[in-house]
Amino acid sequence: MLRVDVITIFPGLFGPFLEEAFVGVARRRGILEVSVHNLRDWTTDRHRTVDDSPYGGGPGMVLKPEPLVAAIESLAGPKGDERRTQVILFSPQGGRLDQDRVAALARTPRLVLVCGRYEGVDQRVVDLAVDEELSIGDYVLSGGELPAMTLIEAMTRLLPGVLGNPESTSMESFEGGLLEGPHYTRPATFRGHSVPEVLRSGDHAAVARWRVDAAQRATRDRRPDLRAGCATKDSAGAQPKRRRERQER
Ligand code: SAH
């Protein structure tokens, strides 16, 4: 069971995301619990102010430290060795999120995800209350809400009992440093393009070999920076994928 608390000034963005597809399934099964909190609930002034102008001037606004630190500490406790909750701030300056980090975070019992907005958050929030800053890629969004949903969705598919089969993720891209190869479904020929013969042969061992080759080829051609060639994708993971996709409906 993974418990996630999200701190945001736009809680409404999370509505359908938490109801539909695997995230909705995981929540209904009690495997995932997500609580979305409005940062303004930790303000103390009449206008529920969460931002202020930057010291030193310049455009934009900065999220104030008082409500954010109060929100984080009320959900996670004070920063330090005693804290059992990992507090993550989404930020373009953070470490790049990848599948290994997703898998490690999916094994943490409790996470607090802090969504920045405007120009970002006051640095003292990071220093006093955040354990880790994460970026989802080298581009700038207007807020940390989509990064939070990205992380939640990526973790959810790794939680035991969500995809229905523990082997379902073993053939996926980034497992063992490989991309996944191409997929085909019916019809066997579409606009003159045919499905590779081996996939229709019914020879499971040959299919498994073809998939390993295709994965290695895709990785070599498109992402040589991944640890190309260290194949751990094998025939054991070759079949269960189809079952998984059905369960989502
Ligand atoms: N002024 C900042 C950008 C702020 S964007 C800069 O130049 O670095 C506003 C908020 O959106 C950030 O505080 C962060 O929470 C979120 N955000 C934007 N891009 C992101 C990314 N690539 N990864 C993670 N969070 C991001």
Short mmCIF file of C-alpha atoms and ligand atoms in Angstrom, two decimals, residues 89-93 114-121 134-144 147, ligand 1:
data_model
loop_
_atom_site.label_atom_id
_atom_site.label_comp_id
_atom_site.label_asym_id
_atom_site.label_seq_id
_atom_site.Cartn_x
_atom_site.Cartn_y
_atom_site.Cartn_z
CA LEU A 89 9.53 18.89 -4.69
CA PHE A 90 9.09 18.99 -8.45
CA SER A 91 11.54 21.38 -10.04
CA PRO A 92 13.45 21.80 -13.33
CA GLN A 93 16.57 21.93 -11.15
CA VAL A 114 5.00 19.33 -3.50
CA CYS A 115 3.86 21.09 -6.68
CA GLY A 116 5.60 24.39 -7.38
CA ARG A 117 3.95 27.23 -9.33
CA TYR A 118 4.92 30.69 -10.63
CA GLU A 119 8.72 31.14 -10.58
CA GLY A 120 9.06 28.34 -8.05
CA VAL A 121 9.30 28.08 -4.26
CA LEU A 134 12.82 15.82 -9.10
CA SER A 135 12.54 16.98 -12.70
CA ILE A 136 10.52 15.10 -15.31
CA GLY A 137 12.58 16.42 -18.22
CA ASP A 138 14.43 19.36 -19.72
CA TYR A 139 11.46 21.61 -20.43
CA VAL A 140 9.55 24.10 -18.31
CA LEU A 141 5.95 23.54 -17.22
CA SER A 142 3.80 26.05 -15.36
CA GLY A 143 3.44 23.86 -12.29
CA GLY A 144 4.37 20.63 -10.56
CA PRO A 147 4.97 15.97 -12.80
N1 SAH B 1 11.51 29.60 -12.78
C1 SAH B 1 11.70 28.19 -12.83
C2 SAH B 1 10.54 27.48 -13.49
C3 SAH B 1 9.30 27.49 -12.66
S1 SAH B 1 8.04 26.55 -13.38
C4 SAH B 1 12.97 27.89 -13.59
O1 SAH B 1 13.31 28.65 -14.50
O2 SAH B 1 13.61 26.88 -13.33
C5 SAH B 1 6.89 26.44 -12.05
C6 SAH B 1 6.86 25.10 -11.33
O3 SAH B 1 6.54 24.08 -12.27
C7 SAH B 1 8.16 24.65 -10.70
O4 SAH B 1 8.30 25.20 -9.41
C8 SAH B 1 8.00 23.14 -10.66
O5 SAH B 1 7.28 22.72 -9.54
C9 SAH B 1 7.16 22.87 -11.90
N2 SAH B 1 7.95 22.39 -13.04
C10 SAH B 1 8.15 23.04 -14.21
N3 SAH B 1 8.89 22.32 -15.06
C11 SAH B 1 9.18 21.16 -14.43
C12 SAH B 1 9.92 20.00 -14.78
N4 SAH B 1 10.52 19.88 -15.95
N5 SAH B 1 9.99 18.99 -13.87
C13 SAH B 1 9.40 19.09 -12.67
N6 SAH B 1 8.70 20.18 -12.28
C14 SAH B 1 8.57 21.19 -13.13
#
